[in-house]
Amino acid sequence: ELVDGAFVCCLPGMTPPFQKLAQSVPLVTINCDPTIYPYGVIHQDREAMRGCYQYLLERGHRKIGYLGARNGGNAERARRGAFGEAAAGMAVPALMRTAEDVKVEAGEAAMRAWLDQGVNDMTALICFNDTVAIGAMKACTDLGVKVPEELSIIGFDDIEMASYVRPGLTTFSQPRYEMGRAATEMMMALLAGKTPPAPARFLGKLVERESVANAI
């Protein structure tokens, strides 16, 4: 069935070949590469990571780690890059590991391996997303590492489960409503034969719960 336009969200783990679709119908993307898809909305992941890192610094943490995800796509590259820059700016080692996937099980396995090998006195951890973070929290619980007393953990995306796990997961939330509205306005402009503005960039906010404590 023919459509007048299409919205596409580039999720972690996807390699979306939407260029052909964009040749046939107006296409508005969400969190896709703006150098490939000119019309879309983007969350500023680099700025978000810098905000998370600064938040931990303000809580007294200096030995901060990052647990990424191998198939995290553009978001993983942006978050990992910003984390490395933040660590370099503090002249401290960039403690980084990578989960094999973006799911809870992968986060748990990666964190379990990290803990088994030693975490170099790491006091705080930023994870690629909430599911990886929840998996990391489970590994900590199973291996007797107290969150947040011994290890503070931050996630990304503020999924529903983040408020149900214990301790509640501190996470960086994307402004979904505002991004969706901007994407809709872009689509309406395209359907009306108008040229929309450049990709709209948004920055969410840190949602504080109970998974971060002050460094001792």
Coordinates of N, CA and C in Angstrom, one line a residue:
E1 N 0.8 -1.2 0.0 CA 0.0 0.0 0.0 C 0.9 1.2 0.0
L2 N 0.5 2.2 -0.8 CA 1.3 3.4 -0.9 C 1.1 4.3 0.3
V3 N 2.2 5.0 0.7 CA 2.1 6.0 1.8 C 2.5 7.3 1.3
D4 N 2.1 8.4 1.9 CA 2.4 9.7 1.5 C 3.8 10.1 2.1
G5 N 4.2 9.6 3.2 CA 5.4 9.9 3.9 C 5.7 8.8 4.9
A6 N 7.0 8.9 5.4 CA 7.4 7.8 6.4 C 8.3 8.4 7.5
F7 N 8.0 8.0 8.7 CA 8.9 8.3 9.8 C 9.8 7.1 10.1
V8 N 11.1 7.3 10.4 CA 12.0 6.2 10.6 C 12.8 6.5 11.9
C9 N 12.9 5.6 12.8 CA 13.7 5.8 14.0 C 14.9 4.8 13.9
C10 N 16.1 5.3 14.0 CA 17.3 4.5 13.9 C 17.6 4.0 15.3
L11 N 17.2 2.8 15.6 CA 17.4 2.2 16.9 C 18.8 1.5 17.0
P12 N 19.3 1.4 18.2 CA 20.6 0.6 18.4 C 20.5 -0.8 17.7
G13 N 21.5 -1.2 17.1 CA 21.5 -2.5 16.4 C 21.0 -2.5 15.0
M14 N 20.5 -1.4 14.6 CA 19.9 -1.3 13.2 C 20.9 -0.7 12.3
T15 N 21.0 -1.2 11.1 CA 21.7 -0.5 10.0 C 20.7 -0.3 8.9
P16 N 19.9 0.8 9.0 CA 18.8 1.0 8.1 C 19.1 1.5 6.7
P17 N 18.9 0.8 5.7 CA 19.1 1.2 4.3 C 17.8 2.0 3.8
F18 N 17.6 3.2 4.3 CA 16.4 3.9 4.0 C 16.6 4.9 2.8
Q19 N 17.8 4.9 2.2 CA 18.0 5.9 1.1 C 17.0 5.6 0.0
K20 N 16.8 4.4 -0.3 CA 15.9 4.1 -1.4 C 14.5 4.5 -1.1
L21 N 14.0 4.3 0.1 CA 12.7 4.8 0.5 C 12.6 6.3 0.4
A22 N 13.7 7.0 0.8 CA 13.7 8.4 0.8 C 13.6 9.0 -0.6
Q23 N 13.9 8.2 -1.6 CA 13.8 8.6 -3.0 C 12.3 8.6 -3.5
S24 N 11.5 7.8 -2.8 CA 10.1 7.7 -3.3 C 9.1 8.4 -2.5
V25 N 9.3 8.6 -1.2 CA 8.4 9.3 -0.3 C 9.1 10.3 0.6
P26 N 8.5 11.3 1.1 CA 9.1 12.2 2.1 C 9.5 11.4 3.3
L27 N 10.7 11.6 3.8 CA 11.2 10.7 4.9 C 11.7 11.7 6.0
V28 N 11.2 11.5 7.2 CA 11.7 12.2 8.4 C 12.3 11.1 9.4
T29 N 13.5 11.4 9.8 CA 14.2 10.4 10.7 C 14.3 10.9 12.1
I30 N 14.5 9.9 13.0 CA 14.6 10.2 14.4 C 15.9 9.5 14.9
N31 N 16.9 10.3 15.3 CA 18.2 9.8 15.7 C 19.0 9.0 14.7
C32 N 18.9 9.5 13.4 CA 19.6 8.9 12.3 C 20.8 9.9 12.0
D33 N 21.7 9.4 11.1 CA 22.8 10.2 10.7 C 22.4 11.3 9.8
P34 N 22.5 12.6 10.3 CA 22.1 13.7 9.5 C 22.8 14.0 8.2
T35 N 24.0 13.4 8.1 CA 24.8 13.5 6.8 C 24.2 12.7 5.7
I36 N 23.3 11.7 6.1 CA 22.7 10.8 5.2 C 21.2 11.2 4.9
Y37 N 20.6 11.5 6.1 CA 19.1 11.8 6.0 C 19.0 13.3 6.5
P38 N 18.7 14.2 5.5 CA 18.7 15.6 5.9 C 17.6 16.1 6.7
Y39 N 16.5 15.4 6.8 CA 15.3 15.9 7.5 C 15.1 14.9 8.7
G40 N 15.2 15.5 9.9 CA 15.0 14.6 11.0 C 15.3 15.4 12.3
V41 N 15.1 14.6 13.4 CA 15.4 15.2 14.8 C 16.4 14.3 15.4
I42 N 17.3 14.9 16.2 CA 18.4 14.2 16.8 C 18.6 14.6 18.3
H43 N 18.9 13.6 19.1 CA 19.2 13.9 20.5 C 20.7 14.1 20.6
Q44 N 21.1 15.1 21.3 CA 22.5 15.5 21.4 C 23.2 14.6 22.4
D45 N 23.6 13.4 22.0 CA 24.2 12.4 22.9 C 25.5 12.8 23.4
R46 N 26.3 13.6 22.7 CA 27.6 14.0 23.2 C 27.5 14.9 24.4
E47 N 26.6 15.9 24.2 CA 26.3 16.8 25.3 C 25.7 16.1 26.5
A48 N 24.8 15.1 26.3 CA 24.2 14.4 27.3 C 25.3 13.6 28.1
M49 N 26.2 13.0 27.4 CA 27.3 12.3 28.1 C 28.1 13.2 29.0
R50 N 28.4 14.4 28.4 CA 29.2 15.4 29.2 C 28.5 15.8 30.4
G51 N 27.1 15.9 30.3 CA 26.3 16.2 31.5 C 26.4 15.2 32.6
C52 N 26.3 13.9 32.1 CA 26.4 12.8 33.1 C 27.7 12.8 33.8
Y53 N 28.8 13.0 33.0 CA 30.1 12.9 33.6 C 30.3 14.1 34.6
Q54 N 29.9 15.3 34.2 CA 30.0 16.4 35.1 C 29.2 16.2 36.4
Y55 N 28.0 15.6 36.3 CA 27.2 15.3 37.4 C 28.0 14.4 38.4
L56 N 28.6 13.4 37.9 CA 29.4 12.5 38.7 C 30.6 13.2 39.4
L57 N 31.2 14.1 38.6 CA 32.3 14.8 39.2 C 31.9 15.7 40.3
E58 N 30.7 16.3 40.2 CA 30.1 17.1 41.3 C 29.8 16.3 42.5
R59 N 29.6 15.0 42.3 CA 29.3 14.1 43.4 C 30.6 13.5 44.0
G60 N 31.7 14.0 43.5 CA 33.0 13.6 44.1 C 33.7 12.4 43.4
H61 N 33.1 11.9 42.3 CA 33.7 10.8 41.6 C 34.8 11.2 40.7
R62 N 35.9 10.4 40.6 CA 37.0 10.7 39.7 C 37.3 9.4 38.9
K63 N 37.1 8.3 39.5 CA 37.3 7.0 38.7 C 36.0 6.5 38.2
I64 N 35.7 7.0 37.0 CA 34.4 6.8 36.3 C 34.6 5.9 35.1
G65 N 33.8 4.9 34.9 CA 33.8 4.0 33.8 C 32.7 4.1 32.9
Y66 N 32.8 3.6 31.7 CA 31.7 3.6 30.7 C 31.6 2.1 30.1
L67 N 30.3 1.6 30.2 CA 30.0 0.3 29.6 C 29.1 0.5 28.4
G68 N 29.8 0.4 27.2 CA 29.1 0.6 26.0 C 28.4 -0.6 25.4
A69 N 27.9 -0.5 24.2 CA 27.3 -1.7 23.5 C 27.8 -1.8 22.1
R70 N 28.2 -3.0 21.7 CA 28.8 -3.1 20.4 C 27.9 -2.7 19.2
N71 N 26.6 -2.9 19.3 CA 25.7 -2.5 18.2 C 24.9 -1.3 18.6
G72 N 25.5 -0.4 19.3 CA 24.8 0.8 19.7 C 24.7 1.9 18.6
G73 N 25.3 1.7 17.5 CA 25.1 2.6 16.4 C 25.7 4.0 16.6
N74 N 25.1 5.0 16.0 CA 25.5 6.4 16.2 C 25.6 6.9 17.6
A75 N 24.6 6.5 18.4 CA 24.5 6.9 19.8 C 25.7 6.4 20.6
E76 N 26.1 5.1 20.3 CA 27.2 4.5 21.0 C 28.5 5.3 20.7
R77 N 28.7 5.6 19.4 CA 29.9 6.3 19.0 C 29.9 7.7 19.6
A78 N 28.8 8.4 19.7 CA 28.8 9.7 20.2 C 29.0 9.7 21.7
R79 N 28.4 8.8 22.4 CA 28.5 8.7 23.9 C 29.9 8.2 24.3
R80 N 30.4 7.2 23.6 CA 31.8 6.8 23.9 C 32.8 7.9 23.6
G81 N 32.7 8.5 22.5 CA 33.6 9.6 22.2 C 33.6 10.7 23.2
A82 N 32.4 11.1 23.6 CA 32.3 12.2 24.6 C 32.9 11.8 25.9
F83 N 32.6 10.5 26.3 CA 33.2 10.0 27.5 C 34.7 10.1 27.5
G84 N 35.3 9.6 26.4 CA 36.8 9.6 26.3 C 37.3 11.0 26.4
E85 N 36.6 12.0 25.8 CA 37.1 13.4 25.8 C 37.0 13.9 27.3
A86 N 35.9 13.6 28.0 CA 35.7 14.0 29.3 C 36.8 13.5 30.2
A87 N 37.1 12.2 30.1 CA 38.2 11.6 30.9 C 39.5 12.3 30.6
A88 N 39.8 12.5 29.3 CA 41.1 13.2 28.9 C 41.1 14.6 29.5
G89 N 40.0 15.3 29.5 CA 40.0 16.6 30.1 C 40.3 16.6 31.6
M90 N 40.0 15.5 32.3 CA 40.3 15.4 33.7 C 41.7 14.7 33.9
A91 N 42.4 14.4 32.8 CA 43.7 13.7 32.9 C 43.6 12.4 33.7
V92 N 42.5 11.7 33.5 CA 42.3 10.4 34.2 C 42.1 9.3 33.1
P93 N 42.4 8.0 33.5 CA 42.2 7.0 32.5 C 40.8 6.8 32.1
A94 N 40.5 6.6 30.8 CA 39.1 6.3 30.4 C 38.9 4.8 30.5
L95 N 38.2 4.5 31.6 CA 37.9 3.1 31.9 C 36.7 2.7 31.1
M96 N 36.9 1.9 30.0 CA 35.8 1.5 29.1 C 35.7 0.0 28.8
R97 N 34.5 -0.5 28.8 CA 34.3 -1.9 28.3 C 33.1 -1.8 27.4
T98 N 32.9 -2.9 26.7 CA 31.8 -3.0 25.7 C 31.0 -4.3 25.8
A99 N 29.7 -4.1 26.0 CA 28.8 -5.3 26.0 C 28.5 -5.7 24.6
E100 N 28.2 -7.0 24.4 CA 28.0 -7.5 23.1 C 26.7 -7.1 22.5
D101 N 25.8 -6.6 23.2 CA 24.5 -6.2 22.7 C 23.9 -5.1 23.6
V102 N 22.7 -4.6 23.3 CA 22.1 -3.5 24.1 C 21.2 -4.0 25.1
K103 N 21.1 -5.4 25.3 CA 20.1 -6.0 26.1 C 20.6 -6.2 27.6
V104 N 19.7 -6.4 28.5 CA 20.0 -6.7 29.9 C 21.0 -7.8 30.0
E105 N 20.8 -8.9 29.4 CA 21.7 -10.0 29.5 C 23.1 -9.7 29.1
A106 N 23.3 -8.9 28.1 CA 24.6 -8.5 27.6 C 25.3 -7.6 28.6
G107 N 24.5 -6.7 29.2 CA 25.1 -5.8 30.2 C 25.5 -6.5 31.4
E108 N 24.7 -7.5 31.8 CA 25.0 -8.3 33.0 C 26.3 -9.1 32.7
A109 N 26.4 -9.7 31.6 CA 27.6 -10.6 31.2 C 28.9 -9.7 31.2
A110 N 28.8 -8.5 30.6 CA 29.9 -7.7 30.5 C 30.4 -7.1 31.8
M111 N 29.4 -6.8 32.7 CA 29.7 -6.3 34.0 C 30.3 -7.4 34.9
R112 N 29.8 -8.5 34.8 CA 30.3 -9.7 35.5 C 31.7 -9.9 35.2
A113 N 32.1 -9.9 33.9 CA 33.4 -10.1 33.5 C 34.3 -9.0 34.0
W114 N 33.8 -7.8 34.0 CA 34.6 -6.6 34.4 C 34.9 -6.8 35.9
L115 N 33.9 -7.1 36.7 CA 34.1 -7.3 38.1 C 35.0 -8.4 38.5
D116 N 34.9 -9.5 37.7 CA 35.8 -10.7 37.9 C 37.2 -10.3 37.7
Q117 N 37.5 -9.4 36.8 CA 38.9 -9.0 36.4 C 39.4 -7.8 37.3
G118 N 38.5 -7.2 38.0 CA 38.8 -6.0 38.8 C 38.5 -4.8 38.1
V119 N 37.9 -3.8 38.8 CA 37.4 -2.6 38.2 C 38.3 -1.4 38.5
N120 N 39.5 -1.6 39.0 CA 40.5 -0.6 39.3 C 40.0 0.5 40.2
D121 N 39.3 0.2 41.2 CA 38.8 1.1 42.2 C 37.7 2.1 41.6
M122 N 37.1 1.7 40.5 CA 36.1 2.5 39.9 C 35.0 2.7 40.9
T123 N 34.5 4.0 41.0 CA 33.4 4.3 41.9 C 32.1 4.6 41.2
A124 N 32.1 4.9 39.9 CA 30.9 5.2 39.2 C 31.0 4.7 37.8
L125 N 29.8 4.4 37.2 CA 29.7 3.8 35.9 C 28.6 4.4 35.1
I126 N 28.9 4.8 33.9 CA 27.8 5.3 33.0 C 27.6 4.2 31.9
C127 N 26.4 3.8 31.7 CA 26.1 2.7 30.7 C 25.5 3.3 29.5
F128 N 25.6 2.6 28.4 CA 25.1 3.0 27.1 C 23.6 3.3 27.1
N129 N 22.9 2.4 27.8 CA 21.4 2.6 27.9 C 20.9 2.0 29.2
D130 N 19.6 2.1 29.4 CA 19.1 1.6 30.7 C 19.1 0.1 30.8
T131 N 18.9 -0.6 29.7 CA 18.9 -2.1 29.8 C 20.3 -2.6 30.1
V132 N 21.3 -2.0 29.5 CA 22.7 -2.4 29.9 C 23.0 -2.1 31.3
A133 N 22.5 -0.9 31.8 CA 22.7 -0.5 33.2 C 22.0 -1.5 34.1
I134 N 20.8 -1.9 33.8 CA 20.0 -2.8 34.7 C 20.7 -4.1 34.7
G135 N 21.3 -4.6 33.6 CA 22.1 -5.8 33.6 C 23.3 -5.7 34.5
A136 N 24.0 -4.5 34.4 CA 25.2 -4.2 35.2 C 24.8 -4.2 36.7
M137 N 23.6 -3.7 37.0 CA 23.2 -3.7 38.4 C 23.0 -5.1 38.9
K138 N 22.4 -5.9 38.1 CA 22.2 -7.3 38.5 C 23.5 -8.0 38.8
A139 N 24.5 -7.8 37.9 CA 25.8 -8.4 38.1 C 26.4 -8.0 39.4
C140 N 26.3 -6.7 39.7 CA 26.8 -6.2 41.0 C 26.1 -6.8 42.2
T141 N 24.8 -6.9 42.1 CA 24.0 -7.6 43.2 C 24.5 -9.0 43.4
D142 N 24.6 -9.8 42.3 CA 25.0 -11.2 42.4 C 26.4 -11.4 42.9
L143 N 27.3 -10.4 42.7 CA 28.7 -10.5 43.1 C 29.0 -9.7 44.4
G144 N 27.9 -9.2 45.0 CA 28.1 -8.6 46.3 C 28.6 -7.2 46.3
V145 N 28.5 -6.5 45.1 CA 28.9 -5.1 45.0 C 27.7 -4.2 45.2
K146 N 27.7 -3.4 46.2 CA 26.5 -2.6 46.6 C 26.4 -1.4 45.7
V147 N 25.2 -1.2 45.1 CA 24.8 0.0 44.3 C 23.8 0.8 45.1
P148 N 24.1 2.1 45.4 CA 25.2 2.9 44.9 C 26.4 3.0 45.9
E149 N 26.3 2.3 47.1 CA 27.3 2.6 48.1 C 28.7 2.3 47.6
E150 N 28.9 1.3 46.8 CA 30.3 0.9 46.3 C 30.4 1.3 44.9
L151 N 29.4 1.3 44.1 CA 29.4 1.7 42.7 C 28.2 2.4 42.3
S152 N 28.3 3.6 41.9 CA 27.2 4.4 41.3 C 27.0 4.1 39.9
I153 N 25.7 4.0 39.4 CA 25.4 3.6 38.0 C 24.4 4.6 37.4
I154 N 24.7 5.0 36.2 CA 23.8 5.9 35.4 C 23.5 5.2 34.1
G155 N 22.2 5.3 33.7 CA 21.8 4.8 32.4 C 21.4 5.9 31.4
F156 N 20.9 5.5 30.3 CA 20.4 6.4 29.3 C 19.0 6.0 28.8
D157 N 18.1 6.9 28.6 CA 16.8 6.7 27.9 C 15.6 6.8 28.8
D158 N 15.8 6.5 30.1 CA 14.7 6.6 31.0 C 13.5 5.7 30.6
I159 N 13.8 4.4 30.4 CA 12.7 3.5 30.1 C 11.9 3.3 31.3
E160 N 10.7 2.7 31.2 CA 9.8 2.5 32.3 C 10.4 1.7 33.4
M161 N 11.1 0.7 33.1 CA 11.7 -0.2 34.1 C 12.7 0.5 35.0
A162 N 13.3 1.6 34.5 CA 14.3 2.4 35.3 C 13.7 2.8 36.6
S163 N 12.5 3.1 36.7 CA 11.9 3.6 37.9 C 11.4 2.4 38.8
Y164 N 11.4 1.2 38.3 CA 10.9 0.0 39.1 C 12.0 -0.8 39.7
V165 N 13.2 -0.8 39.1 CA 14.3 -1.5 39.7 C 14.7 -0.9 41.0
R166 N 15.4 -1.6 41.8 CA 15.9 -1.1 43.1 C 17.4 -1.4 43.2
P167 N 18.1 -0.3 43.5 CA 17.7 1.1 43.6 C 17.2 1.6 42.3
G168 N 16.3 2.6 42.3 CA 15.8 3.3 41.1 C 17.0 3.8 40.3
L169 N 17.0 3.6 39.0 CA 18.1 4.0 38.1 C 18.1 5.4 37.7
T170 N 19.2 6.1 38.1 CA 19.4 7.5 37.6 C 19.8 7.4 36.1
T171 N 19.2 8.2 35.3 CA 19.3 8.0 33.8 C 19.1 9.3 33.1
F172 N 19.6 9.4 31.9 CA 19.4 10.6 31.1 C 18.2 10.4 30.1
S173 N 17.2 11.2 30.3 CA 16.0 11.1 29.5 C 16.0 11.9 28.2
Q174 N 15.5 11.4 27.1 CA 15.3 12.1 25.9 C 13.9 12.8 25.9
P175 N 13.8 14.0 25.4 CA 12.5 14.7 25.3 C 11.7 14.1 24.2
R176 N 11.1 13.0 24.4 CA 10.4 12.2 23.3 C 9.2 13.1 22.7
Y177 N 8.4 13.7 23.5 CA 7.3 14.4 23.0 C 7.7 15.6 22.1
E178 N 8.7 16.4 22.6 CA 9.2 17.5 21.8 C 9.8 17.0 20.5
M179 N 10.5 15.9 20.5 CA 11.2 15.4 19.3 C 10.1 14.9 18.3
G180 N 9.1 14.2 18.9 CA 8.0 13.7 18.0 C 7.2 14.8 17.4
R181 N 7.0 15.9 18.1 CA 6.3 17.0 17.6 C 7.1 17.7 16.5
A182 N 8.4 17.9 16.7 CA 9.2 18.5 15.7 C 9.3 17.7 14.4
A183 N 9.3 16.3 14.6 CA 9.4 15.4 13.4 C 8.0 15.6 12.6
T184 N 6.9 15.7 13.3 CA 5.6 15.8 12.7 C 5.5 17.1 11.9
E185 N 6.0 18.2 12.5 CA 6.0 19.5 11.8 C 6.9 19.4 10.5
M186 N 8.0 18.7 10.6 CA 8.9 18.5 9.4 C 8.1 17.8 8.3
M187 N 7.4 16.7 8.7 CA 6.7 15.9 7.7 C 5.6 16.8 7.1
M188 N 4.9 17.5 7.9 CA 3.8 18.4 7.3 C 4.4 19.4 6.3
A189 N 5.6 19.9 6.6 CA 6.2 20.9 5.7 C 6.6 20.2 4.4
L190 N 7.1 19.0 4.5 CA 7.5 18.2 3.3 C 6.3 17.9 2.4
L191 N 5.2 17.5 3.1 CA 4.0 17.1 2.3 C 3.4 18.3 1.7
A192 N 3.6 19.5 2.2 CA 3.1 20.7 1.7 C 4.0 21.3 0.6
G193 N 5.1 20.6 0.3 CA 6.0 21.0 -0.7 C 7.0 22.1 -0.3
K194 N 7.1 22.2 1.0 CA 8.0 23.2 1.6 C 9.3 22.5 2.0
T195 N 10.4 23.3 2.2 CA 11.7 22.8 2.6 C 11.8 23.0 4.1
P196 N 11.8 21.9 4.9 CA 11.9 22.1 6.4 C 13.3 22.6 6.8
P197 N 13.4 23.0 8.0 CA 14.7 23.5 8.5 C 15.7 22.3 8.6
A198 N 16.9 22.7 8.9 CA 18.0 21.7 9.2 C 17.5 20.8 10.3
P199 N 18.2 19.6 10.4 CA 17.8 18.7 11.5 C 17.7 19.4 12.8
A200 N 16.6 19.1 13.5 CA 16.4 19.7 14.9 C 17.1 18.9 15.9
R201 N 17.9 19.6 16.8 CA 18.7 19.0 17.8 C 18.1 19.3 19.2
F202 N 18.0 18.2 20.0 CA 17.4 18.3 21.3 C 18.3 17.8 22.4
L203 N 18.1 18.3 23.6 CA 18.9 17.8 24.7 C 17.9 17.5 25.9
G204 N 18.0 16.3 26.4 CA 17.1 15.9 27.5 C 17.6 16.3 28.8
K205 N 17.3 15.6 29.8 CA 17.8 16.0 31.2 C 18.1 14.7 32.0
L206 N 18.9 14.9 33.0 CA 19.2 13.8 33.9 C 18.0 13.6 34.9
V207 N 17.6 12.4 35.0 CA 16.5 12.0 36.0 C 17.2 11.4 37.2
E208 N 17.2 12.0 38.3 CA 17.9 11.5 39.5 C 17.0 10.5 40.2
R209 N 17.5 9.3 40.5 CA 16.8 8.4 41.4 C 17.8 8.0 42.5
E210 N 18.0 6.7 42.7 CA 18.8 6.3 43.9 C 20.0 5.5 43.5
S211 N 20.4 5.4 42.3 CA 21.6 4.6 41.9 C 22.9 5.3 41.9
V212 N 22.9 6.6 42.3 CA 24.1 7.4 42.4 C 24.3 7.9 43.8
A213 N 25.5 7.7 44.4 CA 25.8 8.3 45.7 C 27.0 9.1 45.6
N214 N 27.3 9.9 46.6 CA 28.5 10.7 46.7 C 29.7 9.7 46.8
A215 N 30.8 10.1 46.2 CA 32.0 9.3 46.4 C 32.5 9.4 47.8
I216 N 33.0 8.3 48.3 CA 33.5 8.4 49.7 C 34.9 9.0 49.7

